[in-house]
mmCIF file of C-alpha atoms in Angstrom:
data_model
loop_
_atom_site.group_PDB
_atom_site.id
_atom_site.type_symbol
_atom_site.label_atom_id
_atom_site.label_comp_id
_atom_site.label_asym_id
_atom_site.label_seq_id
_atom_site.Cartn_x
_atom_site.Cartn_y
_atom_site.Cartn_z
ATOM 1 C CA MET A 1 -21.380 -81.468 -0.222
ATOM 2 C CA GLU A 2 -22.794 -78.314 1.304
ATOM 3 C CA THR A 3 -20.045 -78.329 3.971
ATOM 4 C CA ASP A 4 -17.349 -78.706 1.319
ATOM 5 C CA ALA A 5 -18.807 -75.836 -0.702
ATOM 6 C CA ARG A 6 -18.927 -73.580 2.380
ATOM 7 C CA GLU A 7 -15.291 -74.396 3.244
ATOM 8 C CA GLU A 8 -14.260 -73.674 -0.328
ATOM 9 C CA ARG A 9 -16.003 -70.281 -0.203
ATOM 10 C CA GLU A 10 -14.318 -69.481 3.123
ATOM 11 C CA ASN A 11 -10.909 -70.505 1.778
ATOM 12 C CA LYS A 12 -11.428 -68.285 -1.258
ATOM 13 C CA MET A 13 -12.438 -65.419 1.052
ATOM 14 C CA ARG A 14 -9.354 -65.943 3.238
ATOM 15 C CA TYR A 15 -7.168 -65.962 0.133
ATOM 16 C CA LEU A 16 -8.816 -62.782 -1.147
ATOM 17 C CA MET A 17 -8.296 -61.078 2.231
ATOM 18 C CA PHE A 18 -4.665 -62.248 2.199
ATOM 19 C CA LEU A 19 -4.138 -60.723 -1.236
ATOM 20 C CA LEU A 20 -5.798 -57.475 -0.163
ATOM 21 C CA GLY A 21 -3.600 -57.423 2.943
ATOM 22 C CA LEU A 22 -0.483 -57.774 0.832
ATOM 23 C CA ILE A 23 -1.611 -54.994 -1.477
ATOM 24 C CA PHE A 24 -2.380 -52.566 1.365
ATOM 25 C CA ALA A 25 0.856 -53.446 3.136
ATOM 26 C CA ASN A 26 2.845 -52.666 0.005
ATOM 27 C CA VAL A 27 0.975 -49.403 -0.486
ATOM 28 C CA ALA A 28 1.560 -48.362 3.129
ATOM 29 C CA SER A 29 5.217 -49.326 2.824
ATOM 30 C CA ALA A 30 5.520 -47.290 -0.351
ATOM 31 C CA MET A 31 3.797 -44.318 1.276
ATOM 32 C CA ASP A 32 6.142 -44.449 4.267
ATOM 33 C CA CYS A 33 9.136 -44.671 1.973
ATOM 34 C CA GLU A 34 8.080 -41.760 -0.203
ATOM 35 C CA LYS A 35 6.858 -39.418 2.570
ATOM 36 C CA VAL A 36 8.398 -35.986 2.015
ATOM 37 C CA PRO A 37 10.305 -34.767 5.119
ATOM 38 C CA ASP A 38 9.004 -31.596 6.801
ATOM 39 C CA CYS A 39 11.410 -28.727 5.944
ATOM 40 C CA GLU A 40 10.427 -26.688 8.977
ATOM 41 C CA GLU A 41 11.087 -29.633 11.307
ATOM 42 C CA LEU A 42 14.498 -29.983 9.662
ATOM 43 C CA GLY A 43 15.387 -26.427 10.703
ATOM 44 C CA TYR A 44 14.585 -24.547 7.503
ATOM 45 C CA SER A 45 12.481 -21.382 7.518
ATOM 46 C CA LYS A 46 10.664 -19.093 5.074
ATOM 47 C CA ALA A 47 11.757 -16.006 7.017
ATOM 48 C CA GLU A 48 14.580 -13.773 5.847
ATOM 49 C CA ASP A 49 17.671 -13.725 8.049
ATOM 50 C CA PRO A 50 18.913 -10.093 8.204
ATOM 51 C CA ASN A 51 22.411 -11.293 9.075
ATOM 52 C CA CYS A 52 22.776 -13.764 6.224
ATOM 53 C CA ALA A 53 25.276 -12.847 3.524
ATOM 54 C CA ASP A 54 24.480 -12.881 -0.182
ATOM 55 C CA ASP A 55 24.311 -16.452 -1.525
ATOM 56 C CA GLY A 56 24.528 -17.637 2.073
ATOM 57 C CA TYR A 57 21.327 -19.692 2.072
ATOM 58 C CA MET A 58 20.939 -23.445 1.639
ATOM 59 C CA PHE A 59 17.458 -24.317 0.389
ATOM 60 C CA CYS A 60 15.398 -27.286 1.513
ATOM 61 C CA PRO A 61 15.526 -29.919 -1.283
ATOM 62 C CA PHE A 62 11.890 -30.844 -0.709
ATOM 63 C CA ASP A 63 10.514 -27.304 -0.814
ATOM 64 C CA SER A 64 12.745 -24.500 -2.103
ATOM 65 C CA SER A 65 10.663 -21.829 -0.368
ATOM 66 C CA TYR A 66 12.301 -22.964 2.890
ATOM 67 C CA LYS A 67 15.916 -22.036 3.556
ATOM 68 C CA ILE A 68 18.572 -21.876 6.220
ATOM 69 C CA CYS A 69 21.585 -19.589 6.428
ATOM 70 C CA VAL A 70 24.910 -21.408 6.343
ATOM 71 C CA GLN A 71 27.169 -18.432 5.690
ATOM 72 C CA TYR A 72 27.705 -15.242 7.700
ATOM 73 C CA ASN A 73 30.131 -12.870 6.003
ATOM 74 C CA CYS A 74 30.288 -10.157 8.669
ATOM 75 C CA ALA A 75 32.494 -7.736 6.752
ATOM 76 C CA LYS A 76 30.399 -8.046 3.604
ATOM 77 C CA LEU A 77 27.301 -7.295 5.664
ATOM 78 C CA GLY A 78 28.831 -4.036 6.897
ATOM 79 C CA PHE A 79 29.852 -5.161 10.379
ATOM 80 C CA THR A 80 33.151 -3.761 11.703
ATOM 81 C CA GLU A 81 35.204 -3.867 14.891
ATOM 82 C CA SER A 82 35.335 -0.057 15.197
ATOM 83 C CA ASP A 83 33.895 1.671 18.277
ATOM 84 C CA LYS A 84 30.443 3.083 17.467
ATOM 85 C CA THR A 85 29.167 3.624 21.002
ATOM 86 C CA SER A 86 29.649 7.409 20.910
ATOM 87 C CA TRP A 87 26.906 7.934 18.325
ATOM 88 C CA CYS A 88 25.035 4.668 17.796
ATOM 89 C CA ASN A 89 21.621 4.106 19.362
ATOM 90 C CA ARG A 90 21.856 0.322 19.415
ATOM 91 C CA LEU A 91 24.650 -2.069 18.492
ATOM 92 C CA ILE A 92 23.901 -5.506 17.053
ATOM 93 C CA LYS A 93 26.462 -8.296 16.848
ATOM 94 C CA CYS A 94 27.217 -10.334 13.765
ATOM 95 C CA LYS A 95 26.267 -13.966 14.298
ATOM 96 C CA GLY A 96 29.356 -15.163 12.463
ATOM 97 C CA ASN A 97 31.728 -13.060 14.594
ATOM 98 C CA PRO A 98 30.268 -11.408 17.743
ATOM 99 C CA ARG A 99 33.272 -9.062 17.971
ATOM 100 C CA MET A 100 32.037 -7.314 14.834
ATOM 101 C CA THR A 101 29.089 -4.951 15.313
ATOM 102 C CA LEU A 102 26.702 -2.849 13.282
ATOM 103 C CA CYS A 103 24.753 0.246 14.284
ATOM 104 C CA GLN A 104 21.048 -0.476 14.056
ATOM 105 C CA ASN A 105 19.053 2.504 12.866
ATOM 106 C CA LEU A 106 16.500 2.823 15.647
ATOM 107 C CA CYS A 107 15.865 6.521 16.050
ATOM 108 C CA GLU A 108 14.084 8.771 18.506
ATOM 109 C CA ILE A 109 12.432 12.147 18.072
ATOM 110 C CA GLY A 110 15.114 14.834 18.232
ATOM 111 C CA ASP A 111 17.951 12.517 17.188
ATOM 112 C CA VAL A 112 20.587 13.788 14.807
ATOM 113 C CA TYR A 113 20.274 12.114 11.414
ATOM 114 C CA TYR A 114 23.608 11.402 9.709
ATOM 115 C CA ALA A 115 24.674 11.141 6.081
ATOM 116 C CA ASP A 116 25.282 7.402 6.462
ATOM 117 C CA GLY A 117 21.637 6.787 7.397
ATOM 118 C CA SER A 118 22.222 6.395 11.125
ATOM 119 C CA CYS A 119 20.801 8.281 14.100
ATOM 120 C CA GLY A 120 22.333 9.405 17.365
ATOM 121 C CA LYS A 121 21.826 11.566 20.426
ATOM 122 C CA VAL A 122 23.031 15.122 19.963
ATOM 123 C CA GLU A 123 25.025 14.925 23.189
ATOM 124 C CA ASN A 124 27.046 12.082 21.649
ATOM 125 C CA TYR A 125 27.976 14.050 18.550
ATOM 126 C CA GLU A 126 31.708 14.620 18.139
ATOM 127 C CA ALA A 127 33.000 16.490 15.104
ATOM 128 C CA SER A 128 36.150 14.382 14.908
ATOM 129 C CA THR A 129 34.518 10.950 15.096
ATOM 130 C CA SER A 130 30.818 11.202 14.202
ATOM 131 C CA PRO A 131 29.429 10.959 10.669
ATOM 132 C CA LYS A 132 28.228 14.100 8.893
ATOM 133 C CA PRO A 133 24.993 15.464 10.487
ATOM 134 C CA VAL A 134 22.356 16.441 7.918
ATOM 135 C CA GLY A 135 19.050 16.762 9.778
ATOM 136 C CA VAL A 136 16.916 16.115 12.844
ATOM 137 C CA VAL A 137 14.293 13.367 13.273
ATOM 138 C CA TYR A 138 10.788 14.745 13.877
ATOM 139 C CA TRP A 139 8.453 11.788 13.248
ATOM 140 C CA LEU A 140 8.758 8.004 13.621
ATOM 141 C CA LYS A 141 7.043 4.720 12.891
ATOM 142 C CA ASP A 142 7.942 1.030 13.287
ATOM 143 C CA ASN A 143 9.479 1.710 16.711
ATOM 144 C CA GLY A 144 12.072 4.049 15.237
ATOM 145 C CA ALA A 145 13.176 1.971 12.252
ATOM 146 C CA HIS A 146 11.572 4.483 9.862
ATOM 147 C CA GLY A 147 10.619 8.111 10.072
ATOM 148 C CA LYS A 148 11.072 11.642 8.774
ATOM 149 C CA VAL A 149 13.862 14.189 9.024
ATOM 150 C CA ILE A 150 13.995 17.985 8.614
ATOM 151 C CA SER A 151 17.040 19.782 7.224
ATOM 152 C CA LEU A 152 19.423 21.663 9.528
ATOM 153 C CA LYS A 153 18.699 25.079 8.039
ATOM 154 C CA ASN A 154 16.326 27.027 5.822
ATOM 155 C CA LEU A 155 17.027 26.747 2.118
ATOM 156 C CA THR A 156 17.980 30.006 0.436
ATOM 157 C CA SER A 157 17.554 31.612 -2.953
ATOM 158 C CA ASP A 158 19.209 34.437 -4.802
ATOM 159 C CA ASN A 159 17.493 37.742 -4.070
ATOM 160 C CA ASN A 160 17.490 38.836 -7.708
ATOM 161 C CA THR A 161 16.682 35.685 -9.642
ATOM 162 C CA TYR A 162 15.023 33.544 -6.941
ATOM 163 C CA GLN A 163 17.115 30.626 -8.135
ATOM 164 C CA PHE A 164 18.379 27.981 -5.743
ATOM 165 C CA ASP A 165 22.001 26.844 -5.716
ATOM 166 C CA PRO A 166 22.228 23.229 -4.443
ATOM 167 C CA GLN A 167 25.990 23.594 -3.985
ATOM 168 C CA ASN A 168 25.396 26.492 -1.607
ATOM 169 C CA PRO A 169 22.014 25.758 -0.011
ATOM 170 C CA TYR A 170 22.722 27.452 3.318
ATOM 171 C CA ASP A 171 24.059 30.798 2.117
ATOM 172 C CA ASN A 172 24.305 32.639 5.439
ATOM 173 C CA SER A 173 24.442 36.016 3.734
ATOM 174 C CA ASN A 174 21.204 35.484 1.828
ATOM 175 C CA GLN A 175 18.430 34.109 4.018
ATOM 176 C CA PHE A 176 15.908 35.069 1.363
ATOM 177 C CA LEU A 177 12.413 33.713 1.360
ATOM 178 C CA PHE A 178 10.838 31.591 -1.342
ATOM 179 C CA TYR A 179 8.160 32.891 -3.651
ATOM 180 C CA GLY A 180 6.909 31.255 -6.792
ATOM 181 C CA LEU A 181 3.835 29.558 -8.196
ATOM 182 C CA TRP A 182 1.647 30.262 -5.168
ATOM 183 C CA ASP A 183 1.062 33.982 -5.625
ATOM 184 C CA ASP A 184 -2.322 35.224 -6.784
ATOM 185 C CA LYS A 185 -4.191 31.952 -6.358
ATOM 186 C CA GLY A 186 -1.988 29.918 -8.694
ATOM 187 C CA HIS A 187 -3.793 26.572 -8.509
ATOM 188 C CA ILE A 188 -1.902 23.413 -9.397
ATOM 189 C CA GLU A 189 -3.474 20.572 -11.355
ATOM 190 C CA GLY A 190 -3.062 17.178 -9.720
ATOM 191 C CA LEU A 191 -3.113 18.452 -6.131
ATOM 192 C CA LYS A 192 -6.197 18.151 -3.971
ATOM 193 C CA ARG A 193 -7.742 21.513 -3.110
ATOM 194 C CA TYR A 194 -8.732 21.069 0.512
ATOM 195 C CA THR A 195 -12.044 22.039 2.023
ATOM 196 C CA LEU A 196 -12.594 21.873 5.786
ATOM 197 C CA GLU A 197 -14.319 18.494 5.672
ATOM 198 C CA MET A 198 -11.659 17.001 3.426
ATOM 199 C CA PHE A 199 -8.980 18.364 5.730
ATOM 200 C CA LYS A 200 -10.566 16.924 8.881
ATOM 201 C CA ALA A 201 -10.920 13.505 7.244
ATOM 202 C CA ASP A 202 -7.397 13.376 5.813
ATOM 203 C CA ALA A 203 -5.850 14.616 9.082
ATOM 204 C CA LEU A 204 -6.614 11.134 10.468
ATOM 205 C CA ASN A 205 -5.373 9.313 7.363
ATOM 206 C CA ARG A 206 -1.588 8.923 7.320
ATOM 207 C CA SER A 207 -1.618 7.823 3.681
ATOM 208 C CA SER A 208 -3.393 10.991 2.512
ATOM 209 C CA GLU A 209 -1.906 13.979 0.677
ATOM 210 C CA LEU A 210 -1.686 15.841 3.986
ATOM 211 C CA PHE A 211 1.280 13.600 4.871
ATOM 212 C CA SER A 212 2.639 12.933 1.367
ATOM 213 C CA GLY A 213 5.067 15.778 0.813
ATOM 214 C CA ALA A 214 7.304 13.736 -1.484
ATOM 215 C CA LYS A 215 4.428 12.938 -3.848
ATOM 216 C CA ASN A 216 3.137 16.519 -3.703
ATOM 217 C CA THR A 217 6.594 17.920 -4.435
ATOM 218 C CA ASP A 218 6.927 15.757 -7.545
ATOM 219 C CA ILE A 219 3.652 17.203 -8.832
ATOM 220 C CA LEU A 220 4.683 20.753 -7.976
ATOM 221 C CA ALA A 221 8.109 20.446 -9.547
ATOM 222 C CA LYS A 222 6.492 19.630 -12.902
ATOM 223 C CA ALA A 223 3.564 22.028 -12.532
ATOM 224 C CA LYS A 224 2.471 24.892 -14.706
ATOM 225 C CA THR A 225 0.783 27.699 -12.827
ATOM 226 C CA LYS A 226 -2.732 28.821 -13.684
ATOM 227 C CA LYS A 227 -1.836 32.380 -12.774
ATOM 228 C CA GLU A 228 -3.313 34.378 -15.639
ATOM 229 C CA ALA A 229 -0.351 36.733 -15.997
ATOM 230 C CA CYS A 230 1.996 33.773 -16.420
ATOM 231 C CA LEU A 231 -0.277 31.990 -18.847
ATOM 232 C CA LYS A 232 -0.632 35.122 -20.976
ATOM 233 C CA GLY A 233 3.102 35.711 -21.040
ATOM 234 C CA GLN A 234 2.962 39.028 -19.226
ATOM 235 C CA TYR A 235 6.214 38.134 -17.448
ATOM 236 C CA GLN A 236 9.129 37.543 -19.785
ATOM 237 C CA GLU A 237 10.862 34.237 -19.147
ATOM 238 C CA GLY A 238 14.053 34.655 -17.153
ATOM 239 C CA THR A 239 13.044 37.922 -15.489
ATOM 240 C CA LYS A 240 12.771 38.373 -11.726
ATOM 241 C CA GLU A 241 8.978 38.563 -11.969
ATOM 242 C CA TYR A 242 8.799 35.355 -13.989
ATOM 243 C CA GLN A 243 11.030 33.534 -11.497
ATOM 244 C CA GLN A 244 9.062 34.960 -8.580
ATOM 245 C CA TYR A 245 5.543 34.175 -9.741
ATOM 246 C CA CYS A 246 5.642 31.498 -12.425
ATOM 247 C CA ILE A 247 8.204 28.943 -11.208
ATOM 248 C CA PRO A 248 7.700 26.396 -8.359
ATOM 249 C CA ASN A 249 10.889 27.574 -6.624
ATOM 250 C CA ALA A 250 10.385 26.002 -3.204
ATOM 251 C CA ALA A 251 9.515 22.595 -4.648
ATOM 252 C CA LEU A 252 12.397 22.711 -7.121
ATOM 253 C CA ALA A 253 14.775 23.792 -4.357
ATOM 254 C CA THR A 254 13.931 20.866 -2.086
ATOM 255 C CA ARG A 255 14.241 18.391 -4.964
ATOM 256 C CA ALA A 256 17.625 19.856 -5.924
ATOM 257 C CA PHE A 257 18.862 20.050 -2.334
ATOM 258 C CA TYR A 258 21.526 17.841 -0.812
ATOM 259 C CA PRO A 259 23.471 18.703 2.363
ATOM 260 C CA PRO A 260 26.785 20.569 2.143
ATOM 261 C CA GLU A 261 29.900 18.381 2.179
ATOM 262 C CA VAL A 262 27.780 15.367 1.171
ATOM 263 C CA SER A 263 27.836 13.677 -2.233
ATOM 264 C CA ALA A 264 24.865 14.425 -4.466
ATOM 265 C CA ASP A 265 24.472 10.683 -5.117
ATOM 266 C CA ASN A 266 24.559 9.658 -1.438
ATOM 267 C CA LYS A 267 22.075 6.764 -1.207
ATOM 268 C CA PHE A 268 20.623 8.016 2.083
ATOM 269 C CA VAL A 269 20.524 11.815 1.831
ATOM 270 C CA GLY A 270 21.581 12.695 -1.713
ATOM 271 C CA GLN A 271 19.879 14.854 -4.300
ATOM 272 C CA GLY A 272 16.298 13.841 -5.039
ATOM 273 C CA LYS A 273 15.751 12.303 -1.599
ATOM 274 C CA TRP A 274 14.430 15.555 -0.109
ATOM 275 C CA TYR A 275 11.065 17.230 -0.610
ATOM 276 C CA LEU A 276 8.826 20.112 0.469
ATOM 277 C CA PRO A 277 6.850 18.934 3.537
ATOM 278 C CA ALA A 278 3.090 18.576 3.376
ATOM 279 C CA ILE A 279 1.052 20.583 5.876
ATOM 280 C CA GLY A 280 0.435 17.459 7.982
ATOM 281 C CA GLU A 281 4.170 16.856 8.150
ATOM 282 C CA LEU A 282 4.784 20.450 9.245
ATOM 283 C CA MET A 283 2.141 19.887 11.912
ATOM 284 C CA ASP A 284 4.016 16.743 12.998
ATOM 285 C CA LEU A 285 7.162 18.829 13.111
ATOM 286 C CA TYR A 286 5.526 21.407 15.356
ATOM 287 C CA GLY A 287 3.579 18.950 17.506
ATOM 288 C CA TYR A 288 -0.150 18.439 17.018
ATOM 289 C CA ASP A 289 -3.073 16.413 18.313
ATOM 290 C CA PHE A 290 -4.845 15.659 15.026
ATOM 291 C CA ASN A 291 -7.974 14.473 16.811
ATOM 292 C CA GLN A 292 -8.556 18.058 17.970
ATOM 293 C CA ILE A 293 -8.716 19.556 14.469
ATOM 294 C CA THR A 294 -11.890 21.601 13.966
ATOM 295 C CA GLY A 295 -10.914 24.185 11.341
ATOM 296 C CA LEU A 296 -9.053 24.444 8.074
ATOM 297 C CA THR A 297 -6.766 27.056 9.610
ATOM 298 C CA GLY A 298 -5.992 28.050 13.174
ATOM 299 C CA THR A 299 -4.213 26.635 16.212
ATOM 300 C CA ASP A 300 -6.726 23.959 17.252
ATOM 301 C CA GLY A 301 -4.765 20.832 18.148
ATOM 302 C CA VAL A 302 -1.426 22.628 18.672
ATOM 303 C CA LEU A 303 0.916 21.039 21.224
ATOM 304 C CA GLY A 304 4.294 22.485 20.263
ATOM 305 C CA ASN A 305 6.221 19.709 22.008
ATOM 306 C CA ILE A 306 8.074 18.401 18.931
ATOM 307 C CA LYS A 307 9.263 21.818 17.757
ATOM 308 C CA GLU A 308 10.848 22.367 21.181
ATOM 309 C CA ILE A 309 12.730 19.052 20.978
ATOM 310 C CA VAL A 310 13.930 19.624 17.404
ATOM 311 C CA ASN A 311 14.966 23.224 18.116
ATOM 312 C CA LYS A 312 16.957 22.081 21.127
ATOM 313 C CA THR A 313 18.886 19.616 18.949
ATOM 314 C CA LEU A 314 19.510 22.295 16.312
ATOM 315 C CA GLU A 315 20.810 24.718 18.934
ATOM 316 C CA SER A 316 23.057 22.037 20.458
ATOM 317 C CA LEU A 317 24.501 21.183 17.040
ATOM 318 C CA LYS A 318 25.194 24.853 16.372
ATOM 319 C CA ALA A 319 26.988 25.124 19.717
ATOM 320 C CA LYS A 320 29.168 22.183 18.621
ATOM 321 C CA GLY A 321 30.196 23.986 15.439
ATOM 322 C CA VAL A 322 27.658 22.506 12.999
ATOM 323 C CA ASP A 323 26.023 24.823 10.453
ATOM 324 C CA ALA A 324 22.519 24.536 11.923
ATOM 325 C CA GLU A 325 19.787 26.996 12.899
ATOM 326 C CA LYS A 326 16.538 26.613 14.811
ATOM 327 C CA PHE A 327 13.309 27.493 13.026
ATOM 328 C CA THR A 328 12.733 31.107 12.085
ATOM 329 C CA GLU A 329 9.860 32.609 14.057
ATOM 330 C CA GLN A 330 9.024 35.138 11.385
ATOM 331 C CA TYR A 331 6.811 34.677 8.365
ATOM 332 C CA HIS A 332 5.743 31.061 7.747
ATOM 333 C CA TYR A 333 7.034 27.808 6.239
ATOM 334 C CA TRP A 334 5.664 26.608 2.909
ATOM 335 C CA ALA A 335 3.631 23.394 2.736
ATOM 336 C CA SER A 336 3.021 21.401 -0.446
ATOM 337 C CA ASN A 337 -0.801 21.370 -0.163
ATOM 338 C CA GLN A 338 -3.463 23.651 -1.599
ATOM 339 C CA THR A 339 -6.626 24.999 -0.023
ATOM 340 C CA GLU A 340 -9.534 26.019 -2.227
ATOM 341 C CA THR A 341 -8.029 29.466 -2.688
ATOM 342 C CA TRP A 342 -4.339 29.433 -1.694
ATOM 343 C CA PHE A 343 -1.620 27.208 -0.318
ATOM 344 C CA PHE A 344 -1.107 26.006 3.246
ATOM 345 C CA LYS A 345 1.701 27.394 5.375
ATOM 346 C CA LEU A 346 2.594 26.984 9.026
ATOM 347 C CA SER A 347 3.851 29.487 11.575
ATOM 348 C CA MET A 348 6.719 28.504 13.841
ATOM 349 C CA VAL A 349 5.650 31.163 16.347
ATOM 350 C CA ASN A 350 2.532 29.413 17.594
ATOM 351 C CA GLY A 351 1.988 26.500 15.206
ATOM 352 C CA SER A 352 -0.866 28.195 13.411
ATOM 353 C CA ARG A 353 -1.731 26.691 10.054
ATOM 354 C CA ASP A 354 -2.718 29.372 7.595
ATOM 355 C CA GLU A 355 -3.361 29.858 3.905
ATOM 356 C CA GLY A 356 -2.006 32.544 1.657
ATOM 357 C CA ALA A 357 0.553 33.542 -0.920
ATOM 358 C CA LEU A 358 3.026 35.764 0.901
ATOM 359 C CA ASP A 359 6.764 35.147 0.954
ATOM 360 C CA ASN A 360 7.708 32.233 3.204
ATOM 361 C CA TYR A 361 10.609 30.062 4.297
ATOM 362 C CA ALA A 362 11.301 26.580 2.952
ATOM 363 C CA ARG A 363 12.998 23.692 4.715
ATOM 364 C CA ALA A 364 13.532 20.260 3.199
ATOM 365 C CA SER A 365 12.233 16.987 4.605
ATOM 366 C CA LEU A 366 13.422 13.410 4.102
ATOM 367 C CA GLU A 367 11.961 9.943 4.699
ATOM 368 C CA PHE A 368 14.058 7.010 5.923
#
């Protein structure tokens, strides 16, 4: 009896184990059947393909964040079969048609910057085949993919009204200096008023106002001066004195500027793309070691190596018939930063950064 009972219990246990085995086998089979394939293993990627045409991606059906390019429309992407070797820094081939190439915008200090957003060596510039030159590269980041450009010439204003004419920005007969808004300690709300310690700290901070000329220029262009005579209406609006002392002429000029023979709505260098450089950007343009800064003004940290390179390009362009001029070594160039008492300016004679409110030159800068 006891043996029969034990056998019955064992048989029940075997049956139970058999049932459990069937259940787990079915579950495992179902899991194998429903396992989602790995999109990355299938060749899909989350990365953007710079050579993929619009609507050229096929998305992984199991995870739409993964994609693969199945269409390369070379012409639509801007690739052509024309010869670009005379002015292009680096040619890249279209994956869909290697005969078609595109000029990759990797620039170097001293390169000519063109109206189509490309860069090139000045020795490769040819008036008959090259795009329209509009500036010279003076600072770079991201291995030359992005940087800053300075205009080919000083901007000019009318000697009587101090107004700027964007359709005639390089008037060779009127190389007049820019006044306006900085005279007589005309402080601007919204701009940092730099002390020595603030200046030393921000000189090592590339995101600070010392390197943010575009942001500063926007503030200046909308500014109202705190100059008492202007506030009290001592200068009648529209007069030479009003234009000279109460209007942010240099900032307005750079915002209105666009290069001659270039469309105002050019997406690379058109109107509104340019600005009045910050003092840190003018220091970049001259050539500085920012770690050597000890004073608010002076020549500590001056290298001068970048100014020499940029001037050489400007002189070479002029020799090739381009309306370009090297920096004027007289007076100073306006910066878009305030000190506690005046505004910054930089000398192109020795790179000295100074403060004051005398008449100065203005040259426009551009980021790409």
